[in-house]
Amino acid sequence: MTGLYLDAAATSAVRREVLEAMWPYLTGDFGNPSSHHAVGESAARALAAARATVAEWLGCRASEIVFTSGGTEADNLAIKGIALGAPRGRHIVTTPIEHEAVLASVDYLVRVHGFEATYVPVGRDGLVSPDDVAAALRPDTTLASVMLANNEVGTVQPIAELAALAHAQGVPFHTDAVQAAGWLPLDVRELGVDALSVSGHKIGAPKGIGALFVRGRLPLEPVLHGGGQERGRRSGTENVAGAVALATAARLAMRDREANAARSTAARDAFTAAVLAQTPGAELTGHAAARLPGTASFVFPGTNGETVLLELERRGIVSSSGSACAAGSEDASHVLLALGYDEDVARTAVRFSWGPDVSEDALVAVAPAVAEAVGEVRGLAS
Ligand code: PLP
């Protein structure tokens, strides 16, 4: 594409190293890992190696990794699988700012299986309070799920603290780390979580591959039934090339994450300051400091976010109103409403998100175009 792509939270391009690593498993080494011949055994070895690498990335055992078709499936398997696999209890604790993959899975359990859900509120900065999480836990709580980083405003939650509170009540804890991947440490021992979801296409692997870490002895009811692959936790012929791709992207993340995060955090702060200085009335959403290095979201009161996006695109800048996963929906963002924004202000949101290859200079150079686009839309409105 021409212009500047600032919608990396929606998806990213497949990285060359990733494509090269997966290519053999789409062509010559195309075997089914369950087949008992050399072609199958070669695929099985590649799958095992990929699983070991993803486990190294997440700080767990290879047997604790379940490959899935992406973040949505990992979230579905975590929420439904842990809740339905639990020996007792019918209560789930989560937040109103989770991705739809979590929210809709919880809603399914409520509608179809008679669960109850408590949605712990968040502040204007998008943070949940540990006290509120502690207060929401009940003797019959089967699962708590709080995302590591929010996909719209980028706020990063104190997951280790929240997981410890859940464990003090004997409650397993899941975190959706889809947006955090590539930016934040994902060591499940340090986070203290029992389940964690990641998705390949946010870190330079293709769409359609993801993984769920699920702690060894935690009972997990499968969502997909069939041939019993993935130790019975996720049936379906394994996406070997996808697993190799995810592992390659994970290896790159292990190598480059710290340097990328430091560089992008500086770029993010310079960009945020430039936008706030140059666009009257702009407000940064989410937490000012506890947020992802690659995300800055704003509201521009007096505009319409979708029209600002079009004006930005005319200037060669591709961004998003927030959740691409809910594309087509005209509703104001459920995240911004939960943060306490009025519906008409929530509709003025624009999210800029980028990968580690976008420089500070390139980002800061976008700020005047943002001011222009917002001014243009305000002019139209008045
Ligand atoms: N969770 C979060 C926080 C996300 O941002 C997304 C996608 O944007 C998902 C889950 C879903 O992942 P996937 O697109 O791999 O299904």
mmCIF file of C-alpha atoms and ligand atoms in Angstrom, residues 8-11 68-75 97-102 147-152 176-180 197-202 206-210 322-326 351, ligand 1:
data_model
loop_
_atom_site.group_PDB
_atom_site.id
_atom_site.type_symbol
_atom_site.label_atom_id
_atom_site.label_comp_id
_atom_site.label_asym_id
_atom_site.label_seq_id
_atom_site.Cartn_x
_atom_site.Cartn_y
_atom_site.Cartn_z
ATOM 1 C CA ALA A 8 -1.470 -2.589 13.287
ATOM 2 C CA ALA A 9 -3.824 -3.445 16.155
ATOM 3 C CA ALA A 10 -6.250 -4.724 13.506
ATOM 4 C CA THR A 11 -3.643 -6.806 11.743
ATOM 5 C CA THR A 68 -5.995 -22.634 17.686
ATOM 6 C CA SER A 69 -7.258 -20.777 14.636
ATOM 7 C CA GLY A 70 -6.515 -17.434 16.296
ATOM 8 C CA GLY A 71 -7.310 -15.199 19.233
ATOM 9 C CA THR A 72 -11.057 -15.598 18.963
ATOM 10 C CA GLU A 73 -10.866 -19.372 19.220
ATOM 11 C CA ALA A 74 -8.284 -19.213 22.023
ATOM 12 C CA ASP A 75 -10.613 -16.939 23.998
ATOM 13 C CA ILE A 97 -13.900 -3.755 28.057
ATOM 14 C CA GLU A 98 -12.906 -7.258 26.961
ATOM 15 C CA HIS A 99 -12.774 -8.181 23.298
ATOM 16 C CA GLU A 100 -16.038 -9.514 21.869
ATOM 17 C CA ALA A 101 -14.485 -12.995 21.745
ATOM 18 C CA VAL A 102 -14.492 -13.011 25.558
ATOM 19 C CA MET A 147 -7.315 -8.786 29.257
ATOM 20 C CA LEU A 148 -3.642 -7.894 29.538
ATOM 21 C CA ALA A 149 -3.930 -4.913 27.174
ATOM 22 C CA ASN A 150 -7.001 -3.370 25.630
ATOM 23 C CA ASN A 151 -7.300 -3.365 21.846
ATOM 24 C CA GLU A 152 -8.965 0.039 21.567
ATOM 25 C CA ASP A 176 -6.352 -12.237 26.642
ATOM 26 C CA ALA A 177 -2.832 -11.214 25.607
ATOM 27 C CA VAL A 178 -3.606 -10.814 21.893
ATOM 28 C CA GLN A 179 -2.715 -7.112 21.798
ATOM 29 C CA ALA A 180 0.079 -7.345 24.349
ATOM 30 C CA SER A 197 -4.563 -16.273 24.560
ATOM 31 C CA VAL A 198 -2.374 -15.070 21.684
ATOM 32 C CA SER A 199 -2.966 -14.573 17.966
ATOM 33 C CA GLY A 200 -0.419 -14.775 15.147
ATOM 34 C CA HIS A 201 -1.597 -12.006 12.876
ATOM 35 C CA LYS A 202 -0.867 -9.260 15.382
ATOM 36 C CA PRO A 206 -0.721 -14.932 9.110
ATOM 37 C CA LYS A 207 -4.360 -14.680 10.126
ATOM 38 C CA GLY A 208 -5.807 -18.010 11.212
ATOM 39 C CA ILE A 209 -3.271 -19.203 13.772
ATOM 40 C CA GLY A 210 -3.186 -18.577 17.495
ATOM 41 C CA GLY A 322 -11.072 1.268 17.319
ATOM 42 C CA SER A 323 -12.282 -2.245 17.050
ATOM 43 C CA ALA A 324 -11.889 -3.576 13.520
ATOM 44 C CA CYS A 325 -13.218 -6.858 14.812
ATOM 45 C CA ALA A 326 -16.619 -5.209 15.193
ATOM 46 C CA ARG A 351 -7.176 4.762 17.094
HETATM 47 N N1 PLP B 1 -8.615 -10.361 21.568
HETATM 48 C C1 PLP B 1 -8.182 -9.118 21.301
HETATM 49 C C2 PLP B 1 -7.796 -8.220 22.435
HETATM 50 C C3 PLP B 1 -8.086 -8.676 19.982
HETATM 51 O O1 PLP B 1 -7.669 -7.428 19.735
HETATM 52 C C4 PLP B 1 -8.458 -9.544 18.933
HETATM 53 C C5 PLP B 1 -8.435 -9.103 17.528
HETATM 54 O O2 PLP B 1 -8.322 -7.950 17.234
HETATM 55 C C6 PLP B 1 -8.884 -10.836 19.261
HETATM 56 C C7 PLP B 1 -8.960 -11.211 20.591
HETATM 57 C C8 PLP B 1 -9.284 -11.821 18.211
HETATM 58 O O3 PLP B 1 -8.165 -12.383 17.580
HETATM 59 P P1 PLP B 1 -8.288 -13.033 16.126
HETATM 60 O O4 PLP B 1 -8.440 -11.907 15.161
HETATM 61 O O5 PLP B 1 -6.996 -13.770 15.953
HETATM 62 O O6 PLP B 1 -9.460 -13.941 16.142
#
